[in-house]
Amino acid sequence: MSATFAQSGGLAGVVTAGNRPLAYATVTLAGTKLGATTNQQGVYEIKNLPAGQYTAVFSSIGYYPERVKATIAGATTVKLNADLKEGSSKLNEVVVTGVSRATELRSNPVPIAVMTKADIDQHVNNNIIDAVIKGVPGVTAVTTGPNISKPFIRGLGYNRVLTLYDGIRQEGQQWGDEHGIEIDQYGISRAEVIKGPASLTYGSDALAGVINLIPYIPNGPEGKLKGDFATDYHTNNGLFGSSLGLSYKKNDWKYAFRITGKLAHNYQNKIDGPVYNSAFREYIASGMLRTDKKWGYSQLAATIYNNQQEIPDGSRDSLTRKFTRQVAEGPNDNIKNRPFAPEDFLRSYRITPLHQHIQHYRLYSKNEFKLGDGVLNASFGGQQSVRREYNHPTQPQQAGLYVTLNTLNYDLRYSPPLFAGFETSVGVNGIYQTNRSKAATDFPIPDYNLFDVGGFFFAKKSIGKADISGGIRYDTRNIHWDDFYVGPNAANAFEQRVVANTTGGRLQFPDFNHNYHGISGSLGFTYNLTERVLLKANIARGYRAPNITEIGSNGLDPGAHIVYLGNRNFVPEFNLQEDIGFIAYLKDADITAELFNNQVQNYIYQSRLDDANGNPVVIVAGNSTYQYQQSKARLYGAEFSFNLHPHNLKWFSLNNSLAYVVGLNQNDKLIAQSNGAAKYLPFIPPLHIRSVLAIKLQGTYGIFSKITLRAEADMYSAQNHFYSLNNTETATPGYTLINTGISTTVTRKGGKPLLELFLQTDNLFDVAYQSNLNRLKYFEYYNSSPNGRLGIYNIGRNLSFKVIIPF
């Protein structure tokens, strides 16, 4: 290290690794939001620093961080260099999810995984959740076509996994099977995933875990407009995606703006050909402004999301297996005698009349105030989710489902100064929510009001090589709605909401008012055997109040093609999960092992409803009927990873992971009555093994540098442990997908990056497969077919191209 004074003012120097310049290293000043990134020559500069003492933190992925103190005196510049050593920097990465204040990953006992923007960019995907699945063992998704992926963590999903956008909980009718994540995948710079109960800091709906998608915050050079343009194309469904991001930093202010567009036609596979009605179109805009001061920071951000999404219904001709389309309704619609879907529709980018239209608007503010040695964090947000589902071919402008969900988010946390070595935090957070049906014909859920509040206390202390942390929380949630009547609509011959005593009206949802309460908490420790080897253990109790469809549903969700029946008597879910982990970031390899056991009380799940003769109950023609159940459940399993990166073979790496989970229904009476058909829980992923071989060519080849070749094997075993009662699920054969890719940086003269290029082939050998988490697997009207294939298959071979141009 060296520290000498110059005359230009500020802080400047060179960051090296092995005495060679280290590009794109991060330099931050601890306790502030000030910092810089090194250029190709490893040079950085931070200007306009007030006089005082600072601690500069030098960090880069794959290296140990360095902390160096410096004193700024008057109009001087401190020359401060750093030479980083290769090491297990991932353990020293700072996470912000599920903790009271920013915490190094090594000291957090909760199983948590981090994906950087570089990790996300390596995978060309239809949506951000698919990228997370590839990077984090134990995370899967229930899918409804290529663009709808609902995250599951260790076999639990829906309202048990809390999705955050920049720390603000995402609210968008997530109870529905076909309701995806309404977030711009191009604008995410980092993803943090908690695997296990996180109710302590987030309350209800974090019983299985949390996925925090963190957008980009500008940290570039002073006074210069920076940005990037990204575009990608997929051959299978013709997806075109483009995104333009701009950022600017001046004095204490930072600004960022992004606009994104995606469109795709029907996807295809070698069994189904083009899957009719699986196209989508998506437009997103976001903006952010932020100021960083000595007292802390304040940030204001907004997002606008607009999506038109087709959902196939699976209707086909019984002999040719060609897809058909609905053109009539009610008694005039013969599901098994519909006309063929027009050929020009199968590869068209137009959106068919029967589709979903989802709009999501978000405005939020995040603030941090330094109060002496303590910190107060305050976040407030407002969201509106508007969902229309069009399912009337004779009146295509008439929405079957039309709901507007308004949510106010609030979160206040105070972290006082350290006391006797204890780091503590207290906080209160929650939501206020209203849901209203508009001019619709189907009403699966009532209009409701929801108020949620919870308070927590958290403490952490380091004792020698051990870090111990834990806390406790209390939550209360009120849900209520008034009588909801439905009656005939003479104008369109369907139904509408009516007032009481309307001729022909009926009470669809009797009034309801209930309070749910829950106590949750956690206790865990991390023990540092060495700087590179850690042991972790954690026990946590999670809490989740039933969601609106589980307690209140009584009608058709047109997009899901399911009539849902809820139960007003359901009580909250509680779980107790134990985790044990071993982490070793060695010189030539990374090894992790995580084992968990999860006992769930009052577990709520869907089961298809059959009549006394064993035939499916049909309330609305062409749609299944599902009734929610509640019982005890147990889930247990493990994730292992072994990543080989020999120190003497810098060009070679082999990353391997394994994820396994078993989900058991502990309703002994139902299991006995069903002869074992209800033994297992629904939506449990099979054993998943993933292997990725990467070859990183050293040096440059003309204008090409950082050339990386990748070959991946995704292996899924057969899933024979499934919830088979009333044929809710069926067995799923195993399959292996081979994916390949190549990426490189194209440089200008002088070595400045011009663009990043990614080429990727997924399902290289065009394997015909059905994931057991693919809802389209069950979109079938016949008991048998000429080719022996039932349901809709997953996407076939897909070649994708992606370009990122920084400027």
Coordinates of C-alpha atoms in Angstrom, one line a residue, residues 186-458:
Y186 CA -32.7 -6.2 -18.4
G187 CA -32.7 -3.7 -15.5
I188 CA -31.6 -6.1 -12.8
S189 CA -28.0 -5.8 -11.6
R190 CA -28.2 -8.3 -8.8
A191 CA -30.4 -11.0 -7.3
E192 CA -30.3 -12.2 -3.7
V193 CA -32.1 -15.4 -2.7
I194 CA -33.0 -16.5 0.8
K195 CA -33.7 -20.2 1.0
G196 CA -35.9 -20.7 4.0
P197 CA -38.2 -18.8 6.3
A198 CA -37.6 -15.0 6.3
S199 CA -40.8 -14.0 8.2
L200 CA -38.6 -12.3 10.8
T201 CA -37.9 -9.3 8.6
Y202 CA -40.7 -9.6 6.0
G203 CA -43.7 -11.1 7.8
S204 CA -46.3 -13.1 6.0
D205 CA -45.6 -14.6 2.6
A206 CA -41.9 -15.2 3.2
L207 CA -42.4 -18.7 4.7
A208 CA -40.4 -20.4 2.0
G209 CA -37.9 -17.7 1.2
V210 CA -37.3 -14.4 -0.6
I211 CA -36.0 -13.4 -4.0
N212 CA -34.8 -9.8 -4.0
L213 CA -34.3 -8.4 -7.5
I214 CA -32.1 -5.3 -7.2
P215 CA -32.0 -2.8 -10.1
Y216 CA -28.9 -0.9 -11.3
I217 CA -27.9 2.2 -9.3
P218 CA -25.5 4.5 -11.2
N219 CA -21.9 4.6 -10.0
G220 CA -20.1 5.7 -13.1
P221 CA -17.8 8.7 -13.8
E222 CA -18.8 12.2 -12.7
G223 CA -20.7 14.4 -15.1
K224 CA -20.8 11.9 -18.0
L225 CA -23.9 10.3 -19.5
K226 CA -23.4 6.5 -19.4
G227 CA -25.6 3.7 -20.6
D228 CA -26.1 0.4 -22.4
F229 CA -28.1 -1.0 -25.2
A230 CA -29.0 -4.7 -25.0
T231 CA -30.8 -6.8 -27.6
D232 CA -31.4 -10.5 -28.1
Y233 CA -33.2 -12.8 -30.5
H234 CA -34.5 -16.4 -30.0
T235 CA -35.0 -18.7 -32.9
N236 CA -37.6 -21.0 -31.3
N237 CA -40.3 -18.4 -30.6
G238 CA -38.9 -15.5 -32.6
L239 CA -38.4 -13.5 -29.5
F240 CA -37.0 -10.0 -30.1
G241 CA -36.0 -8.1 -26.9
S242 CA -34.3 -4.7 -26.7
S243 CA -33.5 -2.5 -23.8
L244 CA -31.9 0.9 -23.5
G245 CA -30.5 2.1 -20.2
L246 CA -29.1 5.6 -19.4
S247 CA -27.5 6.8 -16.2
Y248 CA -25.9 10.1 -15.1
K249 CA -24.1 11.2 -12.0
K250 CA -23.4 14.7 -10.9
N251 CA -22.2 15.9 -7.5
D252 CA -24.6 14.2 -5.0
W253 CA -27.2 13.2 -7.5
K254 CA -27.7 10.1 -9.6
Y255 CA -30.2 9.5 -12.3
A256 CA -31.2 6.3 -14.2
F257 CA -33.7 5.5 -16.9
R258 CA -34.5 2.3 -18.8
I259 CA -37.0 1.3 -21.5
T260 CA -37.5 -2.3 -22.7
G261 CA -39.6 -4.1 -25.3
K262 CA -40.1 -7.8 -26.0
L263 CA -42.3 -9.7 -28.4
A264 CA -42.5 -13.3 -29.4
H265 CA -44.7 -15.6 -31.4
N266 CA -45.8 -19.1 -30.4
Y267 CA -43.1 -21.4 -29.2
Q268 CA -42.6 -24.9 -30.7
N269 CA -41.4 -28.4 -30.0
K270 CA -41.2 -31.5 -32.2
I271 CA -44.3 -33.1 -30.6
D272 CA -46.8 -30.3 -30.7
G273 CA -45.2 -28.1 -33.5
P274 CA -46.1 -24.5 -32.8
V275 CA -48.1 -24.2 -29.6
Y276 CA -51.1 -22.1 -30.5
N277 CA -51.8 -19.1 -28.3
S278 CA -48.4 -18.9 -26.5
A279 CA -47.2 -15.6 -27.9
F280 CA -46.6 -12.5 -25.8
R281 CA -45.7 -8.8 -26.0
E282 CA -44.2 -6.8 -23.2
Y283 CA -43.2 -3.1 -22.7
I284 CA -41.5 -1.7 -19.6
A285 CA -40.2 1.7 -18.5
S286 CA -38.4 2.6 -15.3
G287 CA -36.7 5.7 -13.8
M288 CA -34.8 6.6 -10.7
L289 CA -33.2 9.6 -9.0
R290 CA -31.1 9.5 -5.9
T291 CA -29.1 11.9 -3.8
D292 CA -26.3 10.8 -1.4
K293 CA -25.4 13.2 1.4
K294 CA -23.5 13.0 4.7
W295 CA -26.8 12.4 6.5
G296 CA -27.6 9.4 4.3
Y297 CA -29.5 9.1 1.1
S298 CA -32.9 9.5 -0.5
Q299 CA -34.1 7.6 -3.6
L300 CA -37.3 7.9 -5.6
A301 CA -38.1 5.4 -8.4
A302 CA -41.0 4.4 -10.6
T303 CA -41.8 1.5 -13.0
I304 CA -44.4 1.0 -15.7
Y305 CA -45.2 -2.6 -16.9
N306 CA -47.5 -3.5 -19.8
N307 CA -47.9 -7.1 -21.0
Q308 CA -50.2 -8.9 -23.4
Q309 CA -49.9 -12.6 -22.8
E310 CA -51.6 -15.5 -24.6
I311 CA -52.5 -18.6 -22.6
P312 CA -53.2 -21.9 -24.6
D313 CA -56.2 -23.9 -23.6
G314 CA -54.9 -27.2 -25.1
S315 CA -57.9 -27.9 -27.4
R316 CA -57.0 -30.1 -30.3
D317 CA -58.3 -32.4 -33.0
S318 CA -58.4 -35.9 -31.6
L319 CA -56.8 -37.6 -34.7
T320 CA -54.3 -35.1 -36.1
R321 CA -53.4 -33.6 -32.7
K322 CA -53.5 -30.2 -34.4
F323 CA -54.4 -27.3 -32.2
T324 CA -57.9 -25.9 -32.5
R325 CA -59.4 -22.6 -31.4
Q326 CA -62.5 -21.5 -29.7
V327 CA -65.0 -19.5 -31.8
A328 CA -68.3 -20.1 -30.0
E329 CA -69.5 -20.1 -26.4
G330 CA -71.8 -22.0 -24.0
P331 CA -73.9 -24.7 -25.6
N332 CA -72.7 -23.6 -29.1
D333 CA -69.1 -24.5 -28.3
N334 CA -68.3 -28.1 -28.9
I335 CA -64.8 -28.4 -27.3
K336 CA -64.0 -31.5 -29.2
N337 CA -65.1 -30.2 -32.6
R338 CA -63.6 -26.7 -32.9
P339 CA -62.0 -25.5 -36.1
F340 CA -58.2 -25.7 -36.6
A341 CA -56.1 -22.8 -35.6
P342 CA -55.2 -20.9 -38.8
E343 CA -51.7 -21.5 -40.0
D344 CA -50.9 -17.8 -40.3
F345 CA -51.7 -17.4 -36.6
L346 CA -49.1 -20.0 -35.6
R347 CA -46.1 -17.9 -36.4
S348 CA -47.6 -14.5 -36.2
Y349 CA -46.6 -11.8 -33.7
R350 CA -50.2 -10.6 -33.4
I351 CA -51.9 -11.2 -30.1
T352 CA -55.1 -13.3 -30.5
P353 CA -58.4 -12.0 -29.1
L354 CA -58.3 -14.6 -26.2
H355 CA -55.4 -13.3 -24.1
Q356 CA -54.4 -11.6 -20.8
H357 CA -53.6 -7.9 -20.5
I358 CA -51.5 -7.1 -17.4
Q359 CA -50.5 -3.6 -16.3
H360 CA -48.4 -2.8 -13.3
Y361 CA -47.5 0.6 -12.0
R362 CA -45.1 1.3 -9.1
L363 CA -43.8 4.4 -7.3
Y364 CA -41.6 4.1 -4.3
S365 CA -39.1 5.9 -2.1
K366 CA -36.2 4.5 -0.1
N367 CA -34.4 6.6 2.5
E368 CA -31.6 6.2 5.0
F369 CA -30.9 8.7 7.8
K370 CA -27.7 8.6 9.9
L371 CA -28.6 9.5 13.5
G372 CA -25.3 9.7 15.2
D373 CA -23.9 6.2 15.1
G374 CA -27.4 4.8 14.4
V375 CA -29.3 4.4 11.2
L376 CA -33.0 4.9 10.3
N377 CA -34.3 3.3 7.1
A378 CA -37.7 4.3 5.7
S379 CA -39.3 2.9 2.6
F380 CA -42.7 3.7 1.2
G381 CA -44.3 2.5 -2.0
G382 CA -47.5 2.4 -4.0
Q383 CA -48.4 -0.2 -6.6
Q384 CA -51.4 -0.8 -8.9
S385 CA -51.9 -4.1 -10.7
V386 CA -54.6 -4.2 -13.4
R387 CA -55.4 -7.6 -14.8
R388 CA -57.8 -8.3 -17.7
E389 CA -58.3 -11.8 -19.0
Y390 CA -60.3 -12.1 -22.3
N391 CA -62.1 -15.4 -22.8
H392 CA -65.2 -14.5 -24.9
P393 CA -64.6 -15.2 -28.7
T394 CA -68.0 -13.9 -29.6
Q395 CA -67.4 -10.6 -27.7
P396 CA -63.6 -10.3 -27.8
Q397 CA -63.6 -6.8 -26.1
Q398 CA -65.4 -8.1 -23.1
A399 CA -63.1 -9.2 -20.3
G400 CA -63.9 -12.4 -18.4
L401 CA -61.7 -11.3 -15.5
Y402 CA -61.0 -7.6 -14.7
V403 CA -59.5 -6.8 -11.4
T404 CA -57.5 -3.8 -10.0
L405 CA -55.2 -4.4 -7.0
N406 CA -53.9 -1.3 -5.1
T407 CA -51.1 -1.8 -2.6
L408 CA -49.4 0.6 -0.2
N409 CA -46.1 -0.6 1.2
Y410 CA -44.4 0.7 4.3
D411 CA -41.2 -0.3 6.1
L412 CA -39.5 1.5 9.0
R413 CA -36.3 0.1 10.6
Y414 CA -33.9 1.6 13.2
S415 CA -30.4 0.2 13.9
P416 CA -29.0 1.9 17.0
P417 CA -25.3 2.1 17.7
L418 CA -23.5 -1.0 18.9
F419 CA -24.1 -1.8 22.5
A420 CA -21.8 -4.2 24.4
G421 CA -20.8 -5.7 21.0
F422 CA -24.4 -6.3 20.0
E423 CA -25.7 -5.1 16.6
T424 CA -29.5 -4.6 17.0
S425 CA -32.4 -3.5 14.9
V426 CA -36.1 -2.9 15.5
G427 CA -38.7 -2.3 12.8
V428 CA -42.3 -2.3 11.7
N429 CA -43.6 -3.0 8.2
G430 CA -46.6 -4.2 6.2
I431 CA -49.1 -3.4 3.5
Y432 CA -52.5 -2.0 3.0
Q433 CA -54.3 -3.5 0.0
T434 CA -57.6 -3.2 -1.9
N435 CA -58.9 -5.4 -4.7
R436 CA -61.8 -4.4 -6.9
S437 CA -63.6 -6.2 -9.8
K438 CA -64.5 -4.0 -12.8
A439 CA -66.7 -4.7 -15.8
A440 CA -66.1 -8.5 -15.9
T441 CA -68.2 -11.6 -16.4
D442 CA -66.3 -14.0 -14.1
F443 CA -65.6 -13.3 -10.4
P444 CA -63.3 -15.9 -8.9
I445 CA -62.5 -13.8 -5.8
P446 CA -64.4 -11.1 -3.9
D447 CA -63.6 -7.4 -3.6
Y448 CA -61.6 -7.2 -0.4
N449 CA -59.6 -4.9 1.9
L450 CA -56.4 -6.1 3.6
F451 CA -54.3 -4.5 6.3
D452 CA -51.1 -6.1 7.4
V453 CA -48.6 -4.9 10.1
G454 CA -45.8 -6.6 11.9
G455 CA -43.0 -5.6 14.3
F456 CA -39.6 -7.3 14.9
F457 CA -36.5 -7.2 17.0
F458 CA -33.2 -8.5 15.7

